[in-house]
GROMACS .gro file of C-alpha atoms in nm:
model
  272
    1UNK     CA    1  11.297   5.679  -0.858
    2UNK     CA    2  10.948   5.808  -0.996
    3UNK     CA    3  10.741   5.469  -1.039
    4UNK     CA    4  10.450   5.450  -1.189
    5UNK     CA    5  10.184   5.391  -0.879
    6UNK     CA    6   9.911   5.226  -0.914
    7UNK     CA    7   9.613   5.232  -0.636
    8UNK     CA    8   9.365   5.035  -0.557
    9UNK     CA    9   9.098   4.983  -0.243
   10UNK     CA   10   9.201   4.615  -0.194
   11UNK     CA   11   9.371   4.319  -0.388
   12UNK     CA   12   9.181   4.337  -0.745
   13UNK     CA   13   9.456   4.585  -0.894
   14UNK     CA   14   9.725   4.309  -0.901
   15UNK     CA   15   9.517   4.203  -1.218
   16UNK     CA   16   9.551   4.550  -1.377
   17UNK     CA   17   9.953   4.566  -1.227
   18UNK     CA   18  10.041   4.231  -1.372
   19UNK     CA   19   9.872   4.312  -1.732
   20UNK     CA   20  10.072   4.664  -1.698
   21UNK     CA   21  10.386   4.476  -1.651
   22UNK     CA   22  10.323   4.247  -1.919
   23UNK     CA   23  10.304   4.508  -2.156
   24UNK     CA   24  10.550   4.761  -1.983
   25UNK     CA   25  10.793   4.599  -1.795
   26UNK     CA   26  11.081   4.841  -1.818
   27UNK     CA   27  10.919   5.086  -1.565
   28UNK     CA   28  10.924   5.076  -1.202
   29UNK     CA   29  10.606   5.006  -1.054
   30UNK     CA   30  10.471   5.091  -0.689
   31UNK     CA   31  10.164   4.937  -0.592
   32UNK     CA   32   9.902   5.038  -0.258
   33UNK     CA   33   9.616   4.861  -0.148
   34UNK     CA   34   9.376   5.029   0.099
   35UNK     CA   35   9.306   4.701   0.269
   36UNK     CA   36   9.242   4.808   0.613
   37UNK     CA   37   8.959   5.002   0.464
   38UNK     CA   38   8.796   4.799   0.153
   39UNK     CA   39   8.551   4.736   0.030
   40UNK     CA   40   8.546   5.052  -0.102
   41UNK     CA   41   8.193   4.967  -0.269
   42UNK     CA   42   7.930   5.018  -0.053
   43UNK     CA   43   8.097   5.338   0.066
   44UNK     CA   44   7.962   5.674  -0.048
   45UNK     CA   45   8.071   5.881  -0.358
   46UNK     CA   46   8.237   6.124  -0.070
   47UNK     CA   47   8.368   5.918   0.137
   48UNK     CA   48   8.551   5.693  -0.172
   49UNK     CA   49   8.668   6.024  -0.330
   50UNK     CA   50   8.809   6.126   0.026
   51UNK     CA   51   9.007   5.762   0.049
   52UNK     CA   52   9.140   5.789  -0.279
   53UNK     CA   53   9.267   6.140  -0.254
   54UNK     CA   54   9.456   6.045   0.064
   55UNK     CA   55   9.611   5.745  -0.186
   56UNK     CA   56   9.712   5.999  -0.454
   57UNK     CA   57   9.846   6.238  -0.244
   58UNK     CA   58  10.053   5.970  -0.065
   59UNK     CA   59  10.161   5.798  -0.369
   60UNK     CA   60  10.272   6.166  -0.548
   61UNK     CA   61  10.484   6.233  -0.224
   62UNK     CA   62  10.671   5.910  -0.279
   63UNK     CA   63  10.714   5.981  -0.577
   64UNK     CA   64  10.481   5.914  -0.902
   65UNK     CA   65  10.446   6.161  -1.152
   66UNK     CA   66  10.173   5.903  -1.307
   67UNK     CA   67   9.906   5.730  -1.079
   68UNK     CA   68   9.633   5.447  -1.220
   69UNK     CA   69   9.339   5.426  -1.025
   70UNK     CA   70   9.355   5.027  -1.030
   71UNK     CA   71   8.994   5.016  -0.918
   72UNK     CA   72   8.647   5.062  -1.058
   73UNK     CA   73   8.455   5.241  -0.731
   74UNK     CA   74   8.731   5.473  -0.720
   75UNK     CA   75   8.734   5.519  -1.123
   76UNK     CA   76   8.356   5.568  -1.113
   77UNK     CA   77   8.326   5.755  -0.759
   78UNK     CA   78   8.646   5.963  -0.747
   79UNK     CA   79   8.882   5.995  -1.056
   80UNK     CA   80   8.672   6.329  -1.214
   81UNK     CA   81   8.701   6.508  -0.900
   82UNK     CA   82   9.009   6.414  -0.862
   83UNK     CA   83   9.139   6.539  -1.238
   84UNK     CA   84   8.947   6.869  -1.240
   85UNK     CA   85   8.982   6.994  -0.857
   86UNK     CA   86   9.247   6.834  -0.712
   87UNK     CA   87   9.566   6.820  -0.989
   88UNK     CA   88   9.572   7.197  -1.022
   89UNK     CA   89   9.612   7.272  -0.683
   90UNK     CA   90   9.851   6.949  -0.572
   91UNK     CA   91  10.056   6.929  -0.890
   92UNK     CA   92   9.906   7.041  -1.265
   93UNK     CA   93  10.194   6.841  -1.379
   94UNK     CA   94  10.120   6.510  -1.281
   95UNK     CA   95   9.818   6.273  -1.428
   96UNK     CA   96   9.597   6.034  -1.251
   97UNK     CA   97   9.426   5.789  -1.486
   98UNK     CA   98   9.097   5.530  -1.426
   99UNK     CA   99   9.042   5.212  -1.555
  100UNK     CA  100   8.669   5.241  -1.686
  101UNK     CA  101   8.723   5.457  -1.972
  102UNK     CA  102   8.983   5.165  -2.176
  103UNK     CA  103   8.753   4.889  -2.177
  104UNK     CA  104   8.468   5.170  -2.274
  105UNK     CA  105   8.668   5.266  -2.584
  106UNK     CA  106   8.714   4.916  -2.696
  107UNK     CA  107   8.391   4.773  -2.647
  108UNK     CA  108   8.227   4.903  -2.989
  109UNK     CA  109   8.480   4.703  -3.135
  110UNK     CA  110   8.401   4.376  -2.999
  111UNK     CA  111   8.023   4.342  -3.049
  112UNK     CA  112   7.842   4.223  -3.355
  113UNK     CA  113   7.469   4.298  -3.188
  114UNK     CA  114   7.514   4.657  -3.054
  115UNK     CA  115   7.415   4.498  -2.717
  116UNK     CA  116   7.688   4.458  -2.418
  117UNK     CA  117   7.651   4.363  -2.030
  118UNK     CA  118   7.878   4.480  -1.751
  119UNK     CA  119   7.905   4.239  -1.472
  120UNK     CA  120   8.088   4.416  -1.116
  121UNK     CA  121   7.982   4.481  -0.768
  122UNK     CA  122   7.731   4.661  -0.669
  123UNK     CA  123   7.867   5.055  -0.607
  124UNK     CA  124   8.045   5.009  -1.009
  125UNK     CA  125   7.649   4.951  -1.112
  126UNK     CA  126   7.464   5.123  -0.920
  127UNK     CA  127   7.720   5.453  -0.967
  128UNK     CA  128   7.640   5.347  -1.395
  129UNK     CA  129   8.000   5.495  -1.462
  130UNK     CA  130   8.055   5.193  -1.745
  131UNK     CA  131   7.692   5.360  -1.875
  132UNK     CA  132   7.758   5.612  -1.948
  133UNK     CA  133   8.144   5.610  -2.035
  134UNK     CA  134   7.990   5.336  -2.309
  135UNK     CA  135   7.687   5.563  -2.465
  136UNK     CA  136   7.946   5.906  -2.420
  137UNK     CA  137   8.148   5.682  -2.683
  138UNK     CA  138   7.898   5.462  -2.851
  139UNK     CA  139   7.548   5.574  -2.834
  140UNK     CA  140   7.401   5.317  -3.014
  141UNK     CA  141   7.492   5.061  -2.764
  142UNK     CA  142   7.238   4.874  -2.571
  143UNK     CA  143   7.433   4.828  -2.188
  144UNK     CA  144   7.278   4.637  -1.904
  145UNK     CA  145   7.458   4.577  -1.579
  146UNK     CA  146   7.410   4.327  -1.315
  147UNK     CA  147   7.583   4.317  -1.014
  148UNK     CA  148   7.767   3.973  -0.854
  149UNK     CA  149   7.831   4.043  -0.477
  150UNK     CA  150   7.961   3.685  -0.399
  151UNK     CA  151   8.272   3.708  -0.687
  152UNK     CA  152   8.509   3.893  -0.500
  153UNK     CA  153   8.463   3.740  -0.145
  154UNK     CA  154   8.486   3.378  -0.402
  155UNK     CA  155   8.833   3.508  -0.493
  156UNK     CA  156   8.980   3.646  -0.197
  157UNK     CA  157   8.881   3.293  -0.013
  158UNK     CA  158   9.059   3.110  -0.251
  159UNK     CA  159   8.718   2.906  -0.362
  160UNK     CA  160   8.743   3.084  -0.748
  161UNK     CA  161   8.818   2.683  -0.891
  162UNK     CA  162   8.640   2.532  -0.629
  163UNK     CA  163   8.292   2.355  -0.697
  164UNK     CA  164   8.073   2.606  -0.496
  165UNK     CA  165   8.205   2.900  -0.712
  166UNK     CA  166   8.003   2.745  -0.990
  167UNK     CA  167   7.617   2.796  -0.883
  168UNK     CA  168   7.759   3.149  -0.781
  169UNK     CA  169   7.954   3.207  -1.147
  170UNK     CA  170   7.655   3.049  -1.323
  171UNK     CA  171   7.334   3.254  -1.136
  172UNK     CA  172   7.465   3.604  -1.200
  173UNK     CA  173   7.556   3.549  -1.611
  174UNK     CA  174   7.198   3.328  -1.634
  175UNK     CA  175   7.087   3.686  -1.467
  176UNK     CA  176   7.262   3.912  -1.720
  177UNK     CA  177   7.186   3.708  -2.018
  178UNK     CA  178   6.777   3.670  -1.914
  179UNK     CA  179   6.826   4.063  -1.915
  180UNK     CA  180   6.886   4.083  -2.242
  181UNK     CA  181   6.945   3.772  -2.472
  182UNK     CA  182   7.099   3.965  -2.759
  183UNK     CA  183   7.450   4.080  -2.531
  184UNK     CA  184   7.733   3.954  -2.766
  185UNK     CA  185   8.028   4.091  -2.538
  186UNK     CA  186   8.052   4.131  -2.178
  187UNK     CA  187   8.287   4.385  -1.956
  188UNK     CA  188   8.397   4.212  -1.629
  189UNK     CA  189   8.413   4.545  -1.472
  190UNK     CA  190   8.576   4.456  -1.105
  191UNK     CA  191   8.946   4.378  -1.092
  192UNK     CA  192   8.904   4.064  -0.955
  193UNK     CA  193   8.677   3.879  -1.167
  194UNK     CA  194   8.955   3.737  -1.423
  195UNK     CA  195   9.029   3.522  -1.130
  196UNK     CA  196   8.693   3.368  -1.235
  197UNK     CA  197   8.759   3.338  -1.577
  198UNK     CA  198   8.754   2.939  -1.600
  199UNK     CA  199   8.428   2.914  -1.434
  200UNK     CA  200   8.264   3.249  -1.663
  201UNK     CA  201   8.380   3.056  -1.959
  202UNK     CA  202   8.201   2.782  -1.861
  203UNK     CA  203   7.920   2.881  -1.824
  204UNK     CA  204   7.843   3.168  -2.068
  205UNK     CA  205   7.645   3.094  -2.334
  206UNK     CA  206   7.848   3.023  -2.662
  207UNK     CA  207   7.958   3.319  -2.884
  208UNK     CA  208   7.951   3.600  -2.633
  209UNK     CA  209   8.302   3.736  -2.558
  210UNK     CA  210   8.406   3.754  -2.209
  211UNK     CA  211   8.631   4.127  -2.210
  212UNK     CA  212   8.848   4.137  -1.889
  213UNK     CA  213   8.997   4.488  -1.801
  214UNK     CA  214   9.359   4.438  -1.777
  215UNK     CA  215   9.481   4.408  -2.121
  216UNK     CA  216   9.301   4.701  -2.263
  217UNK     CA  217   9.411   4.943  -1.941
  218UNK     CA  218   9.748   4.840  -1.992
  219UNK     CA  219   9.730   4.908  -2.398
  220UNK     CA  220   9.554   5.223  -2.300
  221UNK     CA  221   9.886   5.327  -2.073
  222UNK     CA  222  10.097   5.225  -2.317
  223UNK     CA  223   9.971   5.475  -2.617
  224UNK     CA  224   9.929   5.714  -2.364
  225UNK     CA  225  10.333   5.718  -2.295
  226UNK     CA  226  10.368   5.713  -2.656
  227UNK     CA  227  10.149   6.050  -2.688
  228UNK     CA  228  10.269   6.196  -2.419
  229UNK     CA  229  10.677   6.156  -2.410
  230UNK     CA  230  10.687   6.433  -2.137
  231UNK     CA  231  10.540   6.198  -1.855
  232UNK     CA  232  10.708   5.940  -1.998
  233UNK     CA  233  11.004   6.053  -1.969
  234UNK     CA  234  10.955   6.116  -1.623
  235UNK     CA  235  10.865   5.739  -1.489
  236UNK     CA  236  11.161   5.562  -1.413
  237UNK     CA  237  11.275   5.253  -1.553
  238UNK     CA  238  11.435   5.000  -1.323
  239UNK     CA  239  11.192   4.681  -1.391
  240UNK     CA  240  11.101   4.656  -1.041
  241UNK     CA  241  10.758   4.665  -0.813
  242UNK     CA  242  10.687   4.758  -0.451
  243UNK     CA  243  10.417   4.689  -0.214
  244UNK     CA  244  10.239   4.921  -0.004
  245UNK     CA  245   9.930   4.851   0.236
  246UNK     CA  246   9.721   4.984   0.508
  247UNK     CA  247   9.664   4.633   0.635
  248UNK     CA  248   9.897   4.427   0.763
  249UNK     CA  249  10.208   4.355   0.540
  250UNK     CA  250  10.252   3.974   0.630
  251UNK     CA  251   9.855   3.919   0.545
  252UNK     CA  252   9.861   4.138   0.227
  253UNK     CA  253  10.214   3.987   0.115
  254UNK     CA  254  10.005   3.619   0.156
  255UNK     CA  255   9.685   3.700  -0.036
  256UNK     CA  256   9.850   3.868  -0.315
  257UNK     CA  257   9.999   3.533  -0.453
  258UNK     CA  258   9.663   3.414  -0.530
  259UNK     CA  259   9.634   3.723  -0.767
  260UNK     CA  260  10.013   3.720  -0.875
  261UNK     CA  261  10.117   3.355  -0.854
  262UNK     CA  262  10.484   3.491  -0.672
  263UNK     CA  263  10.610   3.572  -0.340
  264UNK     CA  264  10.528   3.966  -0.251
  265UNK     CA  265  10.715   4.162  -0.004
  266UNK     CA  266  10.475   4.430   0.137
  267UNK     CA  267  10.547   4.740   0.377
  268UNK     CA  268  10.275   4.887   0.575
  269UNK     CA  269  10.141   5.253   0.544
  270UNK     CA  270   9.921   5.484   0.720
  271UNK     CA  271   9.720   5.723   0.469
  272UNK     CA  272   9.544   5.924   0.771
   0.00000   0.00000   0.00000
């Protein structure tokens, strides 16, 4: 077995999983959640890159030739570290891969006015990773970012189609849009937002395209097999998924049917 893993601080990563699956559902797919330790946001650059190397490193010993970092702080806080210091001395072989860069690639392709927003929590904006990913690729975008620190606790409660979600939905793209009335396209940049997609459809104003992560990571994965037949080769192909987390297995199997709408089996993990 050498699954594909995919790692993420919390829950928000089943989004990018269950697009990956849509799209790829041949390979085997092993999935760990840092939940004993998330949010990973308002953590430190060091201390996020320290987390997510423990994740790597546990994820290439079971295994994975390939990891996705599922999750935006550890995309924007970790993943270059990761790639230039840390593969040549664990494996030069293997590849980790963030989740910022996709939607950053596409996003001159889906604006008409040059000008896009970023909506995420607060350590995705205030680290500016989607930024400067964007103006690396397309400098003549205009990006603003706001962040919306009541959307994931919203989803992990459950309340994403309940009625108090709305003045919560509707204050932080009012925000964005006040910002700068000419954004056309907006990234939700945090894993868990498409759980809010009813509600941000609502209420954004009419013509701007909503651009949630998962279908362009798991796009981005696919041509990246196709490129590189040596990894993919290497990832095994058995259709199925396991569940790793550093919280406890009964909780984490519970609160990841809200995200994946099916019974989970999880298996606790210690990454210290």
């Amino acid at each position: 077995m050498s699954p594909i893993g995919i790692f993420d601080s919390g829950y928000g990563g089943l989004t990018i999983l269950n697009s990956i699956r849509q799209q790829l559902p041949d390979y085997d797919y092993l999935y760990l959640g840092d939940n004993a330790r998330a949010p990973y946001g308002p953590r430190s650059f060091d201390v996020v890159y320290g987390f997510t190397r423990q994740a790597v490193t546990k994820l290439f010993s079971m295994g994975c030739n390939l990891v996705i970092l599922g999750c935006n702080t550890a995309s924007a806080k970790a993943l270059r570290t990761i790639q230039q210091n840390d593969l040549p001395r664990l494996d030069p072989t293997r590849r980790v891969l963030g989740i910022i860069r996709p939607t950053a690639e596409v996003i001159g392709t889906l604006t008409h006015t040059r000008h896009v927003g970023v909506l995420a929590t607060e350590g995705t904006i205030k680290s500016e990773s989607y930024n400067m990913e964007i103006r690396k690729l397309h400098p003549e975008l205009t990006v603003t970012g706001v962040a919306c620190p009541f959307w994931v606790p919203l989803v992990e409660y459950n309340e994403a189609d309940s009625p108090g979600a709305d003045y919560f939905v509707k204050k932080y793209l009012d925000q964005l849009m006040e910002q700068d009335p000419l954004i056309d396209a907006v990234i939700l940049g945090c894993t868990h937002y498409p759980l809010l997609m009813a509600k941000i459809q609502k209420y954004i104003r009419p013509g701007v395209q909503v651009v949630p992560q998962g279908e362009y990571v798991a796009q981005s994965l696919k041509d990246y097999l196709e490129r590189h037949p040596e990894m993919e080769a290497r990832c095994s192909k058995g259709a199925t998924v396991s569940f790793l987390t550093t919280e406890n297995a009964a909780r984490f199997a519970q609160q990841a049917q809200v995200f994946l709408h099916q019974p989970v089996v999880a298996t606790t993990i210690n990454l210290v």
